[in-house]
Amino acid sequence: MLSSLYIRNFALIRELTVPFNRGLTIITGETGAGKSMLIGALNLVLGERASSDLVRSGENKAIIEAVISGPLPQQLDHLLEEAGIECFPETVLRRELSASGQSRCFINDTPCTASVLKHAGELLIDLHGQHDHQLLLNAASHEGMLDAFARTSPETLAYREIFNDLSTLYRAKKTLAERAREARDKRDMMEFQYNELHALDLKTDEEEELEREIALLENAETLFGLGSELGETLYEQERSAYASLASARHILEKLVAIDRRFENRLEETRSAESMIEDLYRFVNRYTASLEFQSDRLDTLRSRQLQLQRVQKKYHMSIANLIVHRDELATGLLIEETIAEEIARIDRSIAKQQEQLSATAAILSEKRRKAALRLDDILRRELVLLGIQGAKFETARFAQEDPKGDITLCGNRFKALTNGHEKIEFLFSANAGETLKPLVKAASGGEISRVMLALKSALAESTALPILVFDEIDTGISGATAIAVASSLKKLSRLHQIIAITHLPQIAAMADLHLLASKTADNDRTSAQVVPLNNEEHVRAIATLISGAHLSESSLKLARELADRANSV
């Protein structure tokens, strides 16, 4: 429950601590006394958007702190754990707002983001303000209310997981189809380039080989002349290198016979002779193998020019042209590959559609049964709240679609984010009138009572957080006000309820009555909120009946209302 709310330098509030109890807490006060500031401060500490205009004039910073006691919802435990926030027996939400517009958020004195604070606030306190009348009039909100009553969280979670997986498959298929279309658009150009490069039969080292062979053929005569000259110098001339070495060897052999120190030199000379002889044989074979092929040279030059042209055309080296050719070959097969991948995705889509349909059927049946129960509870609650001829129906609409992802009973339906049905509350306040969408059929006072009836229905089936009602009495009076007051009192036995009201019938039901007022001190206005004792509680009720000038009759009626509250 909300134990206390501390506010400093917020709007007209200088500093105050507001206590709260279990059961029903009622806040009353004259118009402009500060009731809306209290709700505004609570909204701020629950993570709503802040404005520097809310900081009290002349102050640097506003502080709002809410203390929540008791065990936390499991979802909040997980949220705090993920945010690295330690849990305590009391949970403290704090919001600081500077005059410059900067905002800081804390949970249990640990800094956190505004989104974490807002999420925590939503799990703890359900604040129903005047704008929530509009929320109820928006049919898009009805699905969430029905699902909360039906407790469909497991089914809706399972459905959304399949729905998201199916959406991912559709995106993947769309991407593949676009790639296939691009490949088809480029196919003619790719085929031309591939055929051109394939016909060239490119090889990685071909350029170097061409240059080497062309150089040989262009210099064949020079090579033959030099080879022949070398052969003569080495072996064929009368005073050739081989002949000179042979003469030197004979002399060394004679020297060795006399002095053994020439043995090594003799062996070196013999090796030199052998080397000269080997070189001569190589030169002979080389010159004999030389060919003077002008046709071959022309062919090689033509091939070299062909390679130079294709490199210039594509602005690529031979190595890169080979890579490009292989990529083109792969690209020309991509349509076939994509078709196979699309077929695989289509099979996965069919399986996901089956699972989605089965999950949608389970969800729909659970909603159908819950809608019947909710309709029955709402009709009874609305009668108790003074709408005697009330009719209420939770309508479920499904949109058939020949291409829809959900198939039920042989019909195909469009898959929505949370099932295949749209949910809308239909309402009629008077007997004999046809049911119409709530936005067209209900007045302001009726909307308030429908909302209260919904809260009462949800209270018995879900773990609602703390409930705060701002101006729940809009558009009602008399016997209807008594009915609304009784409903609030009964609801407060299950949940802590905080309500702002102008009606004595509702104020009389208070387990704790807080009075908002304004005081002036040194030309500065300040708002105060104080708890009332039993006698002050009766006088505050009387004030709501007759205004500031209390009469014995208004006091008597106030006591009767307070006594009657004890019997509810």
PDB file of C-alpha atoms in Angstrom, residues 288-497:
ATOM      1  CA  ALA A 288      69.491 -25.599 -81.038  1.00  0.00           C
ATOM      2  CA  SER A 289      66.061 -25.123 -79.349  1.00  0.00           C
ATOM      3  CA  LEU A 290      65.630 -21.502 -80.403  1.00  0.00           C
ATOM      4  CA  GLU A 291      62.731 -20.988 -82.837  1.00  0.00           C
ATOM      5  CA  PHE A 292      62.157 -18.066 -85.128  1.00  0.00           C
ATOM      6  CA  GLN A 293      58.263 -18.116 -85.180  1.00  0.00           C
ATOM      7  CA  SER A 294      56.832 -14.841 -86.416  1.00  0.00           C
ATOM      8  CA  ASP A 295      53.289 -16.332 -86.443  1.00  0.00           C
ATOM      9  CA  ARG A 296      53.592 -17.381 -82.831  1.00  0.00           C
ATOM     10  CA  LEU A 297      54.878 -13.922 -81.908  1.00  0.00           C
ATOM     11  CA  ASP A 298      51.897 -12.310 -83.627  1.00  0.00           C
ATOM     12  CA  THR A 299      49.517 -14.617 -81.763  1.00  0.00           C
ATOM     13  CA  LEU A 300      51.103 -13.792 -78.413  1.00  0.00           C
ATOM     14  CA  ARG A 301      51.050 -10.061 -79.091  1.00  0.00           C
ATOM     15  CA  SER A 302      47.384 -10.284 -80.087  1.00  0.00           C
ATOM     16  CA  ARG A 303      46.571 -12.132 -76.831  1.00  0.00           C
ATOM     17  CA  GLN A 304      48.491  -9.555 -74.811  1.00  0.00           C
ATOM     18  CA  LEU A 305      46.551  -6.713 -76.437  1.00  0.00           C
ATOM     19  CA  GLN A 306      43.269  -8.557 -75.764  1.00  0.00           C
ATOM     20  CA  LEU A 307      44.073  -8.815 -72.057  1.00  0.00           C
ATOM     21  CA  GLN A 308      45.099  -5.162 -71.887  1.00  0.00           C
ATOM     22  CA  ARG A 309      41.807  -4.088 -73.467  1.00  0.00           C
ATOM     23  CA  VAL A 310      39.620  -6.136 -71.098  1.00  0.00           C
ATOM     24  CA  GLN A 311      41.529  -4.798 -68.070  1.00  0.00           C
ATOM     25  CA  LYS A 312      41.013  -1.240 -69.282  1.00  0.00           C
ATOM     26  CA  LYS A 313      37.330  -1.909 -69.984  1.00  0.00           C
ATOM     27  CA  TYR A 314      36.580  -3.270 -66.509  1.00  0.00           C
ATOM     28  CA  HIS A 315      39.225  -1.250 -64.657  1.00  0.00           C
ATOM     29  CA  MET A 316      40.443  -4.474 -63.044  1.00  0.00           C
ATOM     30  CA  SER A 317      43.572  -6.578 -62.952  1.00  0.00           C
ATOM     31  CA  ILE A 318      43.530 -10.111 -64.391  1.00  0.00           C
ATOM     32  CA  ALA A 319      43.289 -11.532 -60.863  1.00  0.00           C
ATOM     33  CA  ASN A 320      40.269  -9.331 -60.082  1.00  0.00           C
ATOM     34  CA  LEU A 321      38.667 -10.156 -63.434  1.00  0.00           C
ATOM     35  CA  ILE A 322      38.853 -13.847 -62.554  1.00  0.00           C
ATOM     36  CA  VAL A 323      37.176 -13.117 -59.201  1.00  0.00           C
ATOM     37  CA  HIS A 324      34.525 -11.017 -60.971  1.00  0.00           C
ATOM     38  CA  ARG A 325      33.866 -13.819 -63.474  1.00  0.00           C
ATOM     39  CA  ASP A 326      33.342 -16.330 -60.658  1.00  0.00           C
ATOM     40  CA  GLU A 327      31.032 -13.887 -58.841  1.00  0.00           C
ATOM     41  CA  LEU A 328      29.011 -13.462 -62.027  1.00  0.00           C
ATOM     42  CA  ALA A 329      28.691 -17.244 -62.290  1.00  0.00           C
ATOM     43  CA  THR A 330      27.365 -17.347 -58.721  1.00  0.00           C
ATOM     44  CA  GLY A 331      25.095 -14.375 -59.369  1.00  0.00           C
ATOM     45  CA  LEU A 332      23.536 -16.076 -62.378  1.00  0.00           C
ATOM     46  CA  LEU A 333      22.558 -18.954 -60.102  1.00  0.00           C
ATOM     47  CA  ILE A 334      21.111 -16.681 -57.398  1.00  0.00           C
ATOM     48  CA  GLU A 335      17.542 -16.826 -58.705  1.00  0.00           C
ATOM     49  CA  GLU A 336      17.553 -20.581 -58.369  1.00  0.00           C
ATOM     50  CA  THR A 337      19.151 -20.351 -54.910  1.00  0.00           C
ATOM     51  CA  ILE A 338      16.686 -17.670 -53.797  1.00  0.00           C
ATOM     52  CA  ALA A 339      13.760 -19.704 -55.108  1.00  0.00           C
ATOM     53  CA  GLU A 340      14.894 -22.631 -52.948  1.00  0.00           C
ATOM     54  CA  GLU A 341      15.285 -20.349 -49.914  1.00  0.00           C
ATOM     55  CA  ILE A 342      11.854 -18.785 -50.476  1.00  0.00           C
ATOM     56  CA  ALA A 343      10.341 -22.264 -50.706  1.00  0.00           C
ATOM     57  CA  ARG A 344      11.971 -23.122 -47.360  1.00  0.00           C
ATOM     58  CA  ILE A 345      10.601 -19.909 -45.808  1.00  0.00           C
ATOM     59  CA  ASP A 346       7.133 -20.661 -47.216  1.00  0.00           C
ATOM     60  CA  ARG A 347       7.208 -24.040 -45.458  1.00  0.00           C
ATOM     61  CA  SER A 348       8.192 -22.303 -42.204  1.00  0.00           C
ATOM     62  CA  ILE A 349       5.419 -19.718 -42.704  1.00  0.00           C
ATOM     63  CA  ALA A 350       2.854 -22.500 -43.141  1.00  0.00           C
ATOM     64  CA  LYS A 351       3.966 -24.115 -39.861  1.00  0.00           C
ATOM     65  CA  GLN A 352       3.870 -20.770 -38.021  1.00  0.00           C
ATOM     66  CA  GLN A 353       0.411 -20.058 -39.443  1.00  0.00           C
ATOM     67  CA  GLU A 354      -0.824 -23.379 -38.049  1.00  0.00           C
ATOM     68  CA  GLN A 355       0.625 -22.560 -34.610  1.00  0.00           C
ATOM     69  CA  LEU A 356      -0.735 -18.990 -34.768  1.00  0.00           C
ATOM     70  CA  SER A 357      -4.206 -20.271 -35.672  1.00  0.00           C
ATOM     71  CA  ALA A 358      -4.183 -22.794 -32.810  1.00  0.00           C
ATOM     72  CA  THR A 359      -3.033 -20.148 -30.313  1.00  0.00           C
ATOM     73  CA  ALA A 360      -5.563 -17.609 -31.629  1.00  0.00           C
ATOM     74  CA  ALA A 361      -8.336 -20.178 -31.159  1.00  0.00           C
ATOM     75  CA  ILE A 362      -7.334 -20.789 -27.530  1.00  0.00           C
ATOM     76  CA  LEU A 363      -7.082 -17.048 -26.873  1.00  0.00           C
ATOM     77  CA  SER A 364     -10.426 -16.384 -28.544  1.00  0.00           C
ATOM     78  CA  GLU A 365     -12.203 -19.061 -26.511  1.00  0.00           C
ATOM     79  CA  LYS A 366     -10.746 -17.749 -23.263  1.00  0.00           C
ATOM     80  CA  ARG A 367     -11.842 -14.227 -24.181  1.00  0.00           C
ATOM     81  CA  ARG A 368     -15.320 -15.473 -25.150  1.00  0.00           C
ATOM     82  CA  LYS A 369     -15.892 -17.112 -21.769  1.00  0.00           C
ATOM     83  CA  ALA A 370     -14.413 -14.141 -19.910  1.00  0.00           C
ATOM     84  CA  ALA A 371     -16.550 -11.701 -21.916  1.00  0.00           C
ATOM     85  CA  LEU A 372     -19.715 -13.521 -20.842  1.00  0.00           C
ATOM     86  CA  ARG A 373     -18.666 -13.326 -17.190  1.00  0.00           C
ATOM     87  CA  LEU A 374     -17.572  -9.685 -17.502  1.00  0.00           C
ATOM     88  CA  ASP A 375     -20.828  -8.691 -19.201  1.00  0.00           C
ATOM     89  CA  ASP A 376     -22.851 -10.312 -16.428  1.00  0.00           C
ATOM     90  CA  ILE A 377     -20.786  -8.630 -13.671  1.00  0.00           C
ATOM     91  CA  LEU A 378     -20.936  -5.243 -15.405  1.00  0.00           C
ATOM     92  CA  ARG A 379     -24.704  -5.392 -15.862  1.00  0.00           C
ATOM     93  CA  ARG A 380     -25.194  -6.197 -12.170  1.00  0.00           C
ATOM     94  CA  GLU A 381     -22.679  -3.554 -11.036  1.00  0.00           C
ATOM     95  CA  LEU A 382     -24.227  -0.873 -13.241  1.00  0.00           C
ATOM     96  CA  VAL A 383     -27.668  -1.581 -11.820  1.00  0.00           C
ATOM     97  CA  LEU A 384     -26.205  -1.211  -8.313  1.00  0.00           C
ATOM     98  CA  LEU A 385     -24.615   2.044  -9.445  1.00  0.00           C
ATOM     99  CA  GLY A 386     -27.994   3.455 -10.418  1.00  0.00           C
ATOM    100  CA  ILE A 387     -28.292   2.608 -14.128  1.00  0.00           C
ATOM    101  CA  GLN A 388     -31.369   0.393 -13.839  1.00  0.00           C
ATOM    102  CA  GLY A 389     -31.856  -0.333 -17.533  1.00  0.00           C
ATOM    103  CA  ALA A 390     -28.135  -0.861 -18.217  1.00  0.00           C
ATOM    104  CA  LYS A 391     -27.104  -3.323 -20.902  1.00  0.00           C
ATOM    105  CA  PHE A 392     -23.447  -4.090 -21.483  1.00  0.00           C
ATOM    106  CA  GLU A 393     -21.839  -6.391 -24.002  1.00  0.00           C
ATOM    107  CA  THR A 394     -18.226  -7.131 -24.887  1.00  0.00           C
ATOM    108  CA  ALA A 395     -18.272  -7.456 -28.672  1.00  0.00           C
ATOM    109  CA  ARG A 396     -15.616  -9.404 -30.554  1.00  0.00           C
ATOM    110  CA  PHE A 397     -15.093  -8.676 -34.244  1.00  0.00           C
ATOM    111  CA  ALA A 398     -12.899 -10.718 -36.583  1.00  0.00           C
ATOM    112  CA  GLN A 399     -11.884  -9.494 -40.036  1.00  0.00           C
ATOM    113  CA  GLU A 400     -11.999 -12.174 -42.716  1.00  0.00           C
ATOM    114  CA  ASP A 401      -9.141 -12.046 -45.182  1.00  0.00           C
ATOM    115  CA  PRO A 402      -8.580 -14.558 -48.018  1.00  0.00           C
ATOM    116  CA  LYS A 403      -4.839 -14.099 -47.503  1.00  0.00           C
ATOM    117  CA  GLY A 404      -4.981 -13.989 -43.711  1.00  0.00           C
ATOM    118  CA  ASP A 405      -2.561 -15.947 -41.556  1.00  0.00           C
ATOM    119  CA  ILE A 406      -5.193 -17.382 -39.216  1.00  0.00           C
ATOM    120  CA  THR A 407      -7.509 -20.191 -40.285  1.00  0.00           C
ATOM    121  CA  LEU A 408     -10.444 -21.128 -38.048  1.00  0.00           C
ATOM    122  CA  CYS A 409     -13.346 -23.391 -39.017  1.00  0.00           C
ATOM    123  CA  GLY A 410     -12.335 -23.170 -42.673  1.00  0.00           C
ATOM    124  CA  ASN A 411     -12.324 -19.351 -42.730  1.00  0.00           C
ATOM    125  CA  ARG A 412      -9.230 -17.190 -42.958  1.00  0.00           C
ATOM    126  CA  PHE A 413      -8.750 -14.089 -40.822  1.00  0.00           C
ATOM    127  CA  LYS A 414      -6.279 -11.245 -40.678  1.00  0.00           C
ATOM    128  CA  ALA A 415      -3.749 -11.696 -37.875  1.00  0.00           C
ATOM    129  CA  LEU A 416      -3.668  -8.749 -35.471  1.00  0.00           C
ATOM    130  CA  THR A 417      -0.994  -8.021 -32.872  1.00  0.00           C
ATOM    131  CA  ASN A 418      -2.910  -9.770 -30.061  1.00  0.00           C
ATOM    132  CA  GLY A 419      -5.117 -12.238 -31.885  1.00  0.00           C
ATOM    133  CA  HIS A 420      -7.565 -12.097 -34.770  1.00  0.00           C
ATOM    134  CA  GLU A 421     -10.337 -10.187 -32.977  1.00  0.00           C
ATOM    135  CA  LYS A 422     -11.007  -6.568 -32.165  1.00  0.00           C
ATOM    136  CA  ILE A 423     -12.697  -5.975 -28.815  1.00  0.00           C
ATOM    137  CA  GLU A 424     -15.210  -3.197 -28.176  1.00  0.00           C
ATOM    138  CA  PHE A 425     -17.556  -2.502 -25.287  1.00  0.00           C
ATOM    139  CA  LEU A 426     -21.166  -1.880 -26.269  1.00  0.00           C
ATOM    140  CA  PHE A 427     -23.529  -0.081 -23.903  1.00  0.00           C
ATOM    141  CA  SER A 428     -27.112   1.008 -23.467  1.00  0.00           C
ATOM    142  CA  ALA A 429     -28.250   2.975 -20.424  1.00  0.00           C
ATOM    143  CA  ASN A 430     -31.982   2.659 -20.987  1.00  0.00           C
ATOM    144  CA  ALA A 431     -34.334  -0.254 -21.537  1.00  0.00           C
ATOM    145  CA  GLY A 432     -35.468  -0.632 -25.126  1.00  0.00           C
ATOM    146  CA  GLU A 433     -32.414   1.076 -26.607  1.00  0.00           C
ATOM    147  CA  THR A 434     -30.100  -0.894 -28.846  1.00  0.00           C
ATOM    148  CA  LEU A 435     -26.523  -1.491 -27.805  1.00  0.00           C
ATOM    149  CA  LYS A 436     -24.072   1.024 -29.251  1.00  0.00           C
ATOM    150  CA  PRO A 437     -20.336   1.619 -28.905  1.00  0.00           C
ATOM    151  CA  LEU A 438     -19.624   3.112 -25.491  1.00  0.00           C
ATOM    152  CA  VAL A 439     -18.368   6.379 -26.996  1.00  0.00           C
ATOM    153  CA  LYS A 440     -21.778   6.968 -28.618  1.00  0.00           C
ATOM    154  CA  ALA A 441     -24.049   5.703 -25.842  1.00  0.00           C
ATOM    155  CA  ALA A 442     -22.712   6.900 -22.474  1.00  0.00           C
ATOM    156  CA  SER A 443     -22.811  10.306 -20.768  1.00  0.00           C
ATOM    157  CA  GLY A 444     -19.991  11.592 -18.562  1.00  0.00           C
ATOM    158  CA  GLY A 445     -21.608  10.307 -15.378  1.00  0.00           C
ATOM    159  CA  GLU A 446     -22.317   6.941 -16.953  1.00  0.00           C
ATOM    160  CA  ILE A 447     -18.724   6.630 -18.141  1.00  0.00           C
ATOM    161  CA  SER A 448     -17.511   7.161 -14.560  1.00  0.00           C
ATOM    162  CA  ARG A 449     -19.766   4.384 -13.334  1.00  0.00           C
ATOM    163  CA  VAL A 450     -18.761   2.023 -16.166  1.00  0.00           C
ATOM    164  CA  MET A 451     -15.126   2.598 -15.246  1.00  0.00           C
ATOM    165  CA  LEU A 452     -15.844   1.938 -11.562  1.00  0.00           C
ATOM    166  CA  ALA A 453     -17.786  -1.198 -12.473  1.00  0.00           C
ATOM    167  CA  LEU A 454     -14.844  -2.389 -14.578  1.00  0.00           C
ATOM    168  CA  LYS A 455     -12.444  -1.745 -11.713  1.00  0.00           C
ATOM    169  CA  SER A 456     -14.727  -3.694  -9.389  1.00  0.00           C
ATOM    170  CA  ALA A 457     -14.857  -6.603 -11.826  1.00  0.00           C
ATOM    171  CA  LEU A 458     -11.090  -6.603 -12.292  1.00  0.00           C
ATOM    172  CA  ALA A 459     -10.485  -6.379  -8.563  1.00  0.00           C
ATOM    173  CA  GLU A 460     -11.853  -9.887  -8.039  1.00  0.00           C
ATOM    174  CA  SER A 461      -9.920 -11.506 -10.844  1.00  0.00           C
ATOM    175  CA  THR A 462      -6.571  -9.701 -11.004  1.00  0.00           C
ATOM    176  CA  ALA A 463      -3.935  -8.404  -8.640  1.00  0.00           C
ATOM    177  CA  LEU A 464      -4.652  -4.736  -9.242  1.00  0.00           C
ATOM    178  CA  PRO A 465      -2.230  -2.251  -7.701  1.00  0.00           C
ATOM    179  CA  ILE A 466      -3.222   0.671  -5.484  1.00  0.00           C
ATOM    180  CA  LEU A 467      -6.206   2.472  -7.041  1.00  0.00           C
ATOM    181  CA  VAL A 468      -6.386   6.267  -7.243  1.00  0.00           C
ATOM    182  CA  PHE A 469      -9.585   7.958  -8.507  1.00  0.00           C
ATOM    183  CA  ASP A 470      -9.520  11.641  -9.415  1.00  0.00           C
ATOM    184  CA  GLU A 471     -13.057  13.065  -9.779  1.00  0.00           C
ATOM    185  CA  ILE A 472     -14.781   9.657  -9.932  1.00  0.00           C
ATOM    186  CA  ASP A 473     -18.030  11.489  -9.099  1.00  0.00           C
ATOM    187  CA  THR A 474     -18.190  13.409 -12.386  1.00  0.00           C
ATOM    188  CA  GLY A 475     -21.795  13.817 -13.521  1.00  0.00           C
ATOM    189  CA  ILE A 476     -23.498  11.949 -10.656  1.00  0.00           C
ATOM    190  CA  SER A 477     -25.551  12.899  -7.598  1.00  0.00           C
ATOM    191  CA  GLY A 478     -28.288  11.692  -5.256  1.00  0.00           C
ATOM    192  CA  ALA A 479     -28.979   7.964  -5.101  1.00  0.00           C
ATOM    193  CA  THR A 480     -26.355   7.311  -7.769  1.00  0.00           C
ATOM    194  CA  ALA A 481     -23.750   8.954  -5.578  1.00  0.00           C
ATOM    195  CA  ILE A 482     -24.712   6.612  -2.720  1.00  0.00           C
ATOM    196  CA  ALA A 483     -24.382   3.622  -5.037  1.00  0.00           C
ATOM    197  CA  VAL A 484     -20.948   4.770  -6.262  1.00  0.00           C
ATOM    198  CA  ALA A 485     -19.865   5.382  -2.679  1.00  0.00           C
ATOM    199  CA  SER A 486     -20.930   1.865  -1.640  1.00  0.00           C
ATOM    200  CA  SER A 487     -19.082   0.369  -4.595  1.00  0.00           C
ATOM    201  CA  LEU A 488     -15.902   2.244  -3.691  1.00  0.00           C
ATOM    202  CA  LYS A 489     -16.196   1.111  -0.080  1.00  0.00           C
ATOM    203  CA  LYS A 490     -16.599  -2.541  -1.069  1.00  0.00           C
ATOM    204  CA  LEU A 491     -13.715  -2.287  -3.530  1.00  0.00           C
ATOM    205  CA  SER A 492     -11.503  -0.821  -0.796  1.00  0.00           C
ATOM    206  CA  ARG A 493     -11.786  -4.061   1.178  1.00  0.00           C
ATOM    207  CA  LEU A 494      -9.699  -5.711  -1.532  1.00  0.00           C
ATOM    208  CA  HIS A 495      -7.413  -2.814  -2.460  1.00  0.00           C
ATOM    209  CA  GLN A 496      -6.185   0.448  -1.066  1.00  0.00           C
ATOM    210  CA  ILE A 497      -8.218   3.213  -2.714  1.00  0.00           C
TER     211      ILE A 497
END
